[in-house]
Coordinates of C-alpha atoms in Angstrom, one line a residue:
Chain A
X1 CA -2.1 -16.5 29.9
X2 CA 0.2 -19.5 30.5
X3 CA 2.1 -18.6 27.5
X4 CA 2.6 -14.9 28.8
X5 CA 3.7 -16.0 32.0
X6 CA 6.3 -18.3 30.8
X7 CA 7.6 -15.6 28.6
X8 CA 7.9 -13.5 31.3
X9 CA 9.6 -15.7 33.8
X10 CA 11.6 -17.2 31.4
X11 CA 12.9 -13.3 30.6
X12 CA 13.1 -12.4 34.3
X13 CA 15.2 -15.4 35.0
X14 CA 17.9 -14.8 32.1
X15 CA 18.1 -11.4 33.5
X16 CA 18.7 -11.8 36.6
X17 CA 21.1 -14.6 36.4
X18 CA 23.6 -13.1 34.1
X19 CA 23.5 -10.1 36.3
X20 CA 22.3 -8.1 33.4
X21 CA 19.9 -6.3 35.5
X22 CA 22.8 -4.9 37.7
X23 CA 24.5 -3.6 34.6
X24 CA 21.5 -0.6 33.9
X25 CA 21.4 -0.1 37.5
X26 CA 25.5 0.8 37.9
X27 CA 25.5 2.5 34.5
X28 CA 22.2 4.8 36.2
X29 CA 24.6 5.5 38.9
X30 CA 27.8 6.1 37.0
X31 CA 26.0 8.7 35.1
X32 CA 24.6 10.7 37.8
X33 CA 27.8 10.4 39.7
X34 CA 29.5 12.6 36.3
X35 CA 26.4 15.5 36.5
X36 CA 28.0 17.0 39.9
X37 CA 31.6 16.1 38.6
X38 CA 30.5 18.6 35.3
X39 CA 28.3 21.3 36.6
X40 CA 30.7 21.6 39.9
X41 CA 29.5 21.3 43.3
X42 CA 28.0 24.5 43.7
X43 CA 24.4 23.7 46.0
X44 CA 22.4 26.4 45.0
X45 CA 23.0 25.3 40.8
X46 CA 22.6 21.9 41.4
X47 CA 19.3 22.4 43.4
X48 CA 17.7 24.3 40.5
X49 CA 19.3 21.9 37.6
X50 CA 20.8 18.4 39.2
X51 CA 16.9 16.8 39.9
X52 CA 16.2 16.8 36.0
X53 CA 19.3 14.6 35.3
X54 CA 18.3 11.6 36.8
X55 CA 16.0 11.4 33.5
X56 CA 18.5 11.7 30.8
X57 CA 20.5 8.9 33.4
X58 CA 17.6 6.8 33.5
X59 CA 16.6 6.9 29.5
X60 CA 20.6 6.3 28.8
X61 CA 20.2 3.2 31.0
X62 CA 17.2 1.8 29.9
X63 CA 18.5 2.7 26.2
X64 CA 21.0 0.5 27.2
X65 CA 19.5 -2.7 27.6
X66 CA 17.3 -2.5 24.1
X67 CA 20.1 -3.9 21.6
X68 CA 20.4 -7.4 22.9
X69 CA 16.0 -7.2 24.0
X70 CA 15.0 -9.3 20.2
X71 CA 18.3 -9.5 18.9
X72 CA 19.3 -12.5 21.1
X73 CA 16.1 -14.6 20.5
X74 CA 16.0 -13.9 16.9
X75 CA 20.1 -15.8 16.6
X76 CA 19.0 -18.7 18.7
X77 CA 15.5 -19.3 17.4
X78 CA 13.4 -18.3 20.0
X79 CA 11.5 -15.8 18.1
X80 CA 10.5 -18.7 15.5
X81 CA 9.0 -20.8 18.8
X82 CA 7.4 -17.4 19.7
X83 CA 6.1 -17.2 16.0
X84 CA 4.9 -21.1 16.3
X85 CA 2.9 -20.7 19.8
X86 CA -0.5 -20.3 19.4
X87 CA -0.5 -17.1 21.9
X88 CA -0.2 -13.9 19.9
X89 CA 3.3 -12.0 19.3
X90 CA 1.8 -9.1 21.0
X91 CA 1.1 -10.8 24.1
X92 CA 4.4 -11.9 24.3
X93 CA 6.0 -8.9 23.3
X94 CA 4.0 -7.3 26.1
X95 CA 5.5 -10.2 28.7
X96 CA 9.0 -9.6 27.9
X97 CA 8.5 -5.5 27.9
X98 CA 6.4 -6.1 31.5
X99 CA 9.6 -8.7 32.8
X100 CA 12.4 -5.7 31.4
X101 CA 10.5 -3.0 33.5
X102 CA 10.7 -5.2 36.7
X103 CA 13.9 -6.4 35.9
X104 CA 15.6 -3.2 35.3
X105 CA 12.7 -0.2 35.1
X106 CA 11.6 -0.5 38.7
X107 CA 15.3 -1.1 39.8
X108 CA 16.1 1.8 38.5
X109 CA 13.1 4.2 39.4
X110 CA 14.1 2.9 43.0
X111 CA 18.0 3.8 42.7
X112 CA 16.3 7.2 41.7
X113 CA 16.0 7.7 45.1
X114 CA 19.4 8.4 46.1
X115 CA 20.5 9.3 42.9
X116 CA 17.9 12.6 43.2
X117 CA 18.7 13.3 47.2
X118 CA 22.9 13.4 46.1
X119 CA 21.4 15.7 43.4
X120 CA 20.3 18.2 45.8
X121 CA 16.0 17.1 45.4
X122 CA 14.0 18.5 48.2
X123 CA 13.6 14.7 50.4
X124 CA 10.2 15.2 50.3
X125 CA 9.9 15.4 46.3
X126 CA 11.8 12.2 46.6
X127 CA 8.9 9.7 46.7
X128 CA 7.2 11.5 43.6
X129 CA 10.2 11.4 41.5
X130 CA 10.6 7.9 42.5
X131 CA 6.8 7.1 41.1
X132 CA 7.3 9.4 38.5
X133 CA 10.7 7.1 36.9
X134 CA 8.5 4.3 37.7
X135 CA 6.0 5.9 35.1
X136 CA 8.6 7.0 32.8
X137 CA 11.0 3.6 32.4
X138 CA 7.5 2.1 31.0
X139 CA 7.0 4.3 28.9
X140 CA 10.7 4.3 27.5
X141 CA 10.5 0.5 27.4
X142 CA 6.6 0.7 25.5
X143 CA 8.8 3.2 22.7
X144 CA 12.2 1.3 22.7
X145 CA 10.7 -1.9 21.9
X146 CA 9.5 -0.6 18.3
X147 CA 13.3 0.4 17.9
X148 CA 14.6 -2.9 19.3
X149 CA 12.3 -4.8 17.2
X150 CA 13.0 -2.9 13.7
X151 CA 16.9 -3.2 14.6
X152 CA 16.5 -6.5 15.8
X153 CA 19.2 -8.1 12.6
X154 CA 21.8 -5.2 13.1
X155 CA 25.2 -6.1 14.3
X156 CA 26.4 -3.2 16.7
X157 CA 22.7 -1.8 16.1
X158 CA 23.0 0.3 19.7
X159 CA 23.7 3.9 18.3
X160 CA 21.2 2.8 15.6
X161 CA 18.5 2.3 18.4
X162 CA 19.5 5.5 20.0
X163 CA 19.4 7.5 16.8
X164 CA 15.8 6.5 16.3
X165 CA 14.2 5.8 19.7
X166 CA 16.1 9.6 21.7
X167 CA 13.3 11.4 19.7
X168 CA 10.2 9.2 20.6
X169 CA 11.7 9.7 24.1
X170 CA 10.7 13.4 24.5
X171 CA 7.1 13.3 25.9
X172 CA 8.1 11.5 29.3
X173 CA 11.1 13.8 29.5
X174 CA 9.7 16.8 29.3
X175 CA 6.8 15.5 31.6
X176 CA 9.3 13.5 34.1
X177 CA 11.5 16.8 34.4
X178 CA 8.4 19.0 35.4
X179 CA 8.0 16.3 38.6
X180 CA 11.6 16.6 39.0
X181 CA 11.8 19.8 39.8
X182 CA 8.6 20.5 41.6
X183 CA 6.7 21.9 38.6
X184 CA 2.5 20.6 38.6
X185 CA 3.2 17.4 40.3
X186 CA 0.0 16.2 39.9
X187 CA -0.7 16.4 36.1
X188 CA 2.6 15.8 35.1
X189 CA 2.3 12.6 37.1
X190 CA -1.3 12.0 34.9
X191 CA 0.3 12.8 31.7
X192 CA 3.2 10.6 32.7
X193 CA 0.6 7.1 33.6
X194 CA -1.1 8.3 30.0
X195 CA 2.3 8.4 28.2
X196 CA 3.5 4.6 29.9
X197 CA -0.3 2.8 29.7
X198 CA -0.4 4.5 25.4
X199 CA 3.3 2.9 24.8
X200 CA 3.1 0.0 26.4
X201 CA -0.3 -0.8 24.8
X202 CA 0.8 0.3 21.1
X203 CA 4.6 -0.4 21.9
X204 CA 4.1 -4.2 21.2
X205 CA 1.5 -4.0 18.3
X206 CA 4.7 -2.2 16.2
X207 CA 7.1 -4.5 17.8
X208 CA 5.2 -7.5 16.9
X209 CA 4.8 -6.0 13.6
X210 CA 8.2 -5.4 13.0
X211 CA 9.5 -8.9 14.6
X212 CA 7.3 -10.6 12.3
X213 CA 8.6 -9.2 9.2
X214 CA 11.7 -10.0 10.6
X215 CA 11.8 -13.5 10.9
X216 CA 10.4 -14.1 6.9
Chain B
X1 CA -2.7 7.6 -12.1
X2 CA -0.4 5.8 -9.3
X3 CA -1.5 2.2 -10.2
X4 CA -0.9 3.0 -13.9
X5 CA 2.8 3.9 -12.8
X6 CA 3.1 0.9 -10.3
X7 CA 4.8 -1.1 -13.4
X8 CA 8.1 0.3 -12.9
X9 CA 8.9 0.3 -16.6
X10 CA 6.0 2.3 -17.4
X11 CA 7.5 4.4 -14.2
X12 CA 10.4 4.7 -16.1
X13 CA 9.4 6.0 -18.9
X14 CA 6.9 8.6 -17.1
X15 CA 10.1 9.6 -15.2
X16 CA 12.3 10.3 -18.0
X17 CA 9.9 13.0 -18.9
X18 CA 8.8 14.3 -16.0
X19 CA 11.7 14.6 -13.5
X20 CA 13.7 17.0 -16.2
X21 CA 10.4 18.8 -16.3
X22 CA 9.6 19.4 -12.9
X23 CA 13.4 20.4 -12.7
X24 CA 12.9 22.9 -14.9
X25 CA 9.9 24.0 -13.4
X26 CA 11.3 24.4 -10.5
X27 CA 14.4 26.6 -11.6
X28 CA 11.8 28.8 -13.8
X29 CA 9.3 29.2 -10.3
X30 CA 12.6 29.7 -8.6
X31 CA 13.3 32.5 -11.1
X32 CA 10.0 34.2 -10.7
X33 CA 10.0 33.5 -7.1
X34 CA 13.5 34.4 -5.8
X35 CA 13.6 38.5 -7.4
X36 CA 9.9 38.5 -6.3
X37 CA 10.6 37.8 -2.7
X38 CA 13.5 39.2 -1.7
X39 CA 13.5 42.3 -4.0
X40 CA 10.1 43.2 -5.2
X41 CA 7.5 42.3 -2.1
X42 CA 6.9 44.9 0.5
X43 CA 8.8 44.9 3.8
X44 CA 7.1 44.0 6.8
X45 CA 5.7 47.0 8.7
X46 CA 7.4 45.3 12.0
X47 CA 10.2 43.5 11.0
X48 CA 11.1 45.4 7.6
X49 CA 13.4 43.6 5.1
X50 CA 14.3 40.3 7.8
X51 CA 10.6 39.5 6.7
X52 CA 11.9 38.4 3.6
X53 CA 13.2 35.0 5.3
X54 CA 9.7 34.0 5.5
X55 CA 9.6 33.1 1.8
X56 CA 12.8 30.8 2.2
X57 CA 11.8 29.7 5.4
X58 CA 8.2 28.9 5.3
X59 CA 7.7 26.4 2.0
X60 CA 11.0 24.9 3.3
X61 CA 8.8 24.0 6.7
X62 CA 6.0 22.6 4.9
X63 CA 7.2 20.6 2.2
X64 CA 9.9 19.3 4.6
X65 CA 6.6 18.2 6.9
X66 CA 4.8 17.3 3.0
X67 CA 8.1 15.0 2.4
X68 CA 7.6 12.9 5.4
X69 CA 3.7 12.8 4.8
X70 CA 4.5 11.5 1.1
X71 CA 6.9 9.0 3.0
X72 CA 4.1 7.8 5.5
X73 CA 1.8 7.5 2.7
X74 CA 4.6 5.3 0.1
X75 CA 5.7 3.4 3.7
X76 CA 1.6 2.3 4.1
X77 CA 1.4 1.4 0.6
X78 CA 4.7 -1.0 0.9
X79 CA 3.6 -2.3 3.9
X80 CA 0.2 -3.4 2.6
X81 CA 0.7 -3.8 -1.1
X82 CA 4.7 -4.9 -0.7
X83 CA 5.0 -2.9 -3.4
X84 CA 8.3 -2.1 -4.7
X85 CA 8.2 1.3 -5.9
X86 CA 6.9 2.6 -3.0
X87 CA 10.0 1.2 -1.1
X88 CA 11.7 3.1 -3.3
X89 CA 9.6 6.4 -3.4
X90 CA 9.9 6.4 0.6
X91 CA 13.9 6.0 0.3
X92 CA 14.7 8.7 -2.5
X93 CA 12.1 11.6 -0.8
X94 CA 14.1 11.2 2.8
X95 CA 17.2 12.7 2.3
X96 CA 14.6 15.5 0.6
X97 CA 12.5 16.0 3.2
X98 CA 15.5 16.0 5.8
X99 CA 17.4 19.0 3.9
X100 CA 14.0 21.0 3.9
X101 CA 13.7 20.3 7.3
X102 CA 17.6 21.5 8.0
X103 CA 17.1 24.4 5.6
X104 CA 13.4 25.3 7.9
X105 CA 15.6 25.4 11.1
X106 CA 18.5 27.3 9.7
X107 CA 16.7 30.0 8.2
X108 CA 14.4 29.9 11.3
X109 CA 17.4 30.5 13.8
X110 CA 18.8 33.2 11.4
X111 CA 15.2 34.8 11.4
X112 CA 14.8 34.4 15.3
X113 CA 18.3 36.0 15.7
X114 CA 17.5 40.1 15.3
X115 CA 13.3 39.3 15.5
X116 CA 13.4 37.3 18.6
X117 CA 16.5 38.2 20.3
X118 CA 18.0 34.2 20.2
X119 CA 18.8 31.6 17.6
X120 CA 17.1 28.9 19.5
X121 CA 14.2 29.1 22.1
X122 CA 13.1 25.6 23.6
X123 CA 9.3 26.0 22.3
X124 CA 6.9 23.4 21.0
X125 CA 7.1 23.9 17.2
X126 CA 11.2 24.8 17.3
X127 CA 11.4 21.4 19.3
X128 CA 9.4 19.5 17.5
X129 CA 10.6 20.6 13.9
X130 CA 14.0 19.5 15.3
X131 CA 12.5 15.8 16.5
X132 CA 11.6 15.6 12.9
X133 CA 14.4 16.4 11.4
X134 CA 16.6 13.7 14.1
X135 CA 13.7 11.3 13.0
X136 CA 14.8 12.1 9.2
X137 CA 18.3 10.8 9.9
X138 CA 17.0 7.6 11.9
X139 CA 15.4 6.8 9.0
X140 CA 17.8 7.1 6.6
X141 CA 20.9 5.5 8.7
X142 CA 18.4 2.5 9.1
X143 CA 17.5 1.9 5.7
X144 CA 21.8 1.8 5.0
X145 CA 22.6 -0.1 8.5
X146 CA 20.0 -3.5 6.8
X147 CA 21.8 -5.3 4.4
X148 CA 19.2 -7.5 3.2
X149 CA 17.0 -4.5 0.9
X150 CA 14.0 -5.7 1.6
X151 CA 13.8 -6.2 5.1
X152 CA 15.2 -2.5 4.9
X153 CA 12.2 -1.6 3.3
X154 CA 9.6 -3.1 5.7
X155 CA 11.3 -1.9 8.7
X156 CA 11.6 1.7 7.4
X157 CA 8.3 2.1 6.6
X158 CA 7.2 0.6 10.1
X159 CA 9.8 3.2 11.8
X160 CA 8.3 6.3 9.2
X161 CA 4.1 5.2 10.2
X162 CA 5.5 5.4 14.0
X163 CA 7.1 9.0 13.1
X164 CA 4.0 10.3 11.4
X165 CA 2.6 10.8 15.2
X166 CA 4.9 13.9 15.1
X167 CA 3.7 15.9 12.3
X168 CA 0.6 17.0 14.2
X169 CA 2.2 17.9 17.5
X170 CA 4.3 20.2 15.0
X171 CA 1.0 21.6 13.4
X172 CA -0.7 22.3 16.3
X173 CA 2.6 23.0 18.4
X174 CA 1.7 26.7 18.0
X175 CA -1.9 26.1 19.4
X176 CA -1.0 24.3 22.1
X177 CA 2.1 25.7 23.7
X178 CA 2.2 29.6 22.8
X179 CA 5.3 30.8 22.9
X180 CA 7.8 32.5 20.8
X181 CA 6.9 31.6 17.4
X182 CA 3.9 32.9 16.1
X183 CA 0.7 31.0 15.5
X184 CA -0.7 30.0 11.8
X185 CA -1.3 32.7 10.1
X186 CA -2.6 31.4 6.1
X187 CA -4.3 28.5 7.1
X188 CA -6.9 29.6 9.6
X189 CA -10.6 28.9 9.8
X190 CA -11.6 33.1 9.5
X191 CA -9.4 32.8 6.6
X192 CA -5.9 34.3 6.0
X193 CA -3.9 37.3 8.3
X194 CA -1.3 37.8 5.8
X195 CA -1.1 40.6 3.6
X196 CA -2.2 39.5 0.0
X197 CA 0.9 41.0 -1.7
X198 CA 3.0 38.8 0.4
X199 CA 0.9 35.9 -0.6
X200 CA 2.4 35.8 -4.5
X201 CA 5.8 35.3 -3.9
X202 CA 4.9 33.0 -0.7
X203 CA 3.0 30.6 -2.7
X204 CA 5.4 31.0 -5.6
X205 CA 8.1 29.9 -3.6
X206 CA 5.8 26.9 -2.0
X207 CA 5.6 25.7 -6.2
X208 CA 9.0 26.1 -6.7
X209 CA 9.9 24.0 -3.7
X210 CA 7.6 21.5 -4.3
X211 CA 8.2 21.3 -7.8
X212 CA 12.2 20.6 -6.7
X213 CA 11.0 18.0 -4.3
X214 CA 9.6 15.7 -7.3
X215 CA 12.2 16.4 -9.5
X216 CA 14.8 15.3 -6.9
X217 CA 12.5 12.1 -5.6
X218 CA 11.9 11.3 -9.3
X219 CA 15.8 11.9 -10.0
X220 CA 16.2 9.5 -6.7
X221 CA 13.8 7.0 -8.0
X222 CA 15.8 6.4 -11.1
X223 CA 18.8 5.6 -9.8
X224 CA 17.4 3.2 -7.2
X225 CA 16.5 1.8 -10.5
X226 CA 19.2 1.6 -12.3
X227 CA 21.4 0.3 -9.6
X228 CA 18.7 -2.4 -8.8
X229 CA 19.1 -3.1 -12.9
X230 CA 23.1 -3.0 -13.1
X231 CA 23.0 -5.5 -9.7
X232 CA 20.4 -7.7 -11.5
X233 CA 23.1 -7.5 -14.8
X234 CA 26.0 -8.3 -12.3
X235 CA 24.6 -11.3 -11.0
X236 CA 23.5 -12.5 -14.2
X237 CA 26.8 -12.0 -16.0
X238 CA 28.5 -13.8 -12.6
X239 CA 26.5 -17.1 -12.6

């Protein structure tokens, strides 16, 4: 437990302080700022299509932050202290994925908030779209750490990671979109928690797997 | 059979035999099949002579799914076993398996056009067929972005295991998510809806494609081979 804790403050903190976790957050917003700028202002088109959006934003953004996730601690040796501590890779694969979803997944799910209102959501759909990209960024970060992990030793790997993650990213989009625009609510939102609790408990076993064969 | 060929010079010299064979195999099933499908089979009662697509379209969606199966399998053997071979088996089928799977969506748009009324509906197996095919290229573009071969080779096969999750979602797209494209039709538990005339040159076809896939992974195999040997030479002559 002491080792996954560590991990994870040790994460939050180097996110935070380089003002890395901003970075997703103003790229989220960019994005969503170009949807109206494209589809033109028209209310009534934007009511029907604009809600959606804010989940290609969100997977761009969290995409985003995967190239540097491994790559970083397997140039200044931290992955070989990871590989020396008695605590399994998994478990601290699983801390850094948990400290990326509150540094930059929960962030995010909350800027959803007036990202989807500019976009024309009803207000009150607000609060499940909200729950729903809190959902969702887990589940992207469960998925994206497999392609972090087996791009881990490629320079300029980040269309590399988003040539092989974009397809494992479907599932929650497809699900994400229905609560985005008002469609079964309630079992999206169920497929959604199964989709985030199934990659972030298989997520780090392939991660680990991967990081491992890495460092030989 | 597949430990006897895990010494890859006893591989080599199975392959010189067999990949010219299953070549010509497949050009003589090709021959047979090809007249036999789009001249000689009935047209559908329905959809008249654009049935015809089927037999192109059809073995070009199921070997391009068998390609990545034979991949998943050679990727868990490499991963276990660190086998070589199989490192190389997994790289040579890809680009394969990902022209079947083009081939399977092109003919499938061109079939969809005057059958369907659209070249591209957003349904579970069209969507899915098409994740496979964009997983296809992640794998290839990894296994050229590692330098270092080996590490290629592990990380590949972890990324093909991970993509194997998709192949039943595209079997059982049609089950679950009944839209446009029509559900199985040969492989059904009360047995096959297909008229057996149009079975011949159907299955015909599926042989001839499959009998092109192992001439093309075999031809692939070698020359992973012999560039491995002429490296090998290089760095011998250079030290």
């Amino acid at each position: 437990m002491n080792a996954f804790s560590v991990t994870f403050r040790r994460d939050l903190a180097m996110m935070w302080s380089g003002g890395g976790a901003l970075t997703p957050i103003g790229f989220f917003l960019g994005a969503t700022l170009l949807v109206p700028l494209a589809m033109g202002p028209e209310r009534s088109l934007l009511e029907s299509a604009g809600p959606p959006l804010v989940w290609i934003a969100a997977a761009l953004a969290v995409l985003a932050t995967l190239e540097r996730l491994f790559q970083a601690d397997l140039e200044d040796g931290s992955l070989d202290q990871m590989l020396l501590s008695r605590a399994p890779l998994e478990w601290l694969v699983l801390a850094k994925a948990c400290a990326l979803w509150c540094a930059v997944g929960l962030p995010l799910a909350l800027a959803a908030a007036p990202a989807a209102i500019a976009l024309q959501a009803p207000v009150d759909r607000v609060a499940a779209i909200v729950l729903s990209l809190a959902l969702g960024t887990a589940a992207f970060i469960g998925i994206g750490l497999v392609g972090a992990a087996i791009t881990a030793g490629v320079k300029r790997g980040g269309v590399l990671i988003a040539l092989i993650v974009l397809p494992f990213f479907a599932p929650p989009i497809i699900f994400g979109a229905a609560v985005a625009s008002g469609e079964d609510v309630g079992a999206a939102l169920a497929v959604l928690t199964g989709c985030a609790l199934g990659a972030m408990a298989l997520g780090p076993i392939a991660a680990a797997a991967a990081l491992r064969l890495q460092a030989e | 059979m597949l430990s006897y060929l895990s010494n890859p010079l006893r591989f080599m010299r199975f392959s010189a035999w067999a990949a010219p064979l299953f070549a010509a195999l497949a050009a003589l099933l090709f021959a047979i099949g090809l007249p036999w499908a789009l001249v000689y089979s009935p047209a559908d009662y329905q959809m008249g002579e654009t049935a015809r697509i089927m037999y192109v379209h059809v073995p070009a969606a199921w070997w391009g799914m068998g390609a990545y199966a034979f991949m998943g399998v050679a990727s868990f053997v490499s991963l276990v076993w660190r086998h070589a071979l199989a490192d190389v088996a997994a790289r040579a089928a890809a680009p394969v398996g990902a022209t079947f799977a083009a081939v399977c969506l092109i003919t499938g748009s061109f079939w969809g056009a005057p059958t369907w009324g659209t070249w591209w509906e957003w349904d579970g197996r069209l969507t899915s067929m098409l994740v496979l095919f964009i997983i296809y290229l992640g794998y290839i573009a990894l296994w050229s972005a590692i330098e270092d071969e080996e590490k290629a080779a592990r990380m590949a096969a972890i990324l093909c295991l991970v993509g194997l999750i998709n192949l039943p979602i595209i079997k059982f797209s049609v089950d679950w998510w009944s839209t446009l494209h029509q559900p199985a039709s040969i492989m059904r538990a009360e047995g096959s809806s297909i008229d057996p005339s149009m079975m011949g040159p159907l299955f015909t076809m599926a042989g001839a494609y499959l009998a092109l896939f192992a001439a093309l992974t075999l031809y692939g195999m070698r020359t992973a081979i012999f560039r491995r040997r002429v490296e090998a030479a290089e760095l011998r002559a250079g030290a």
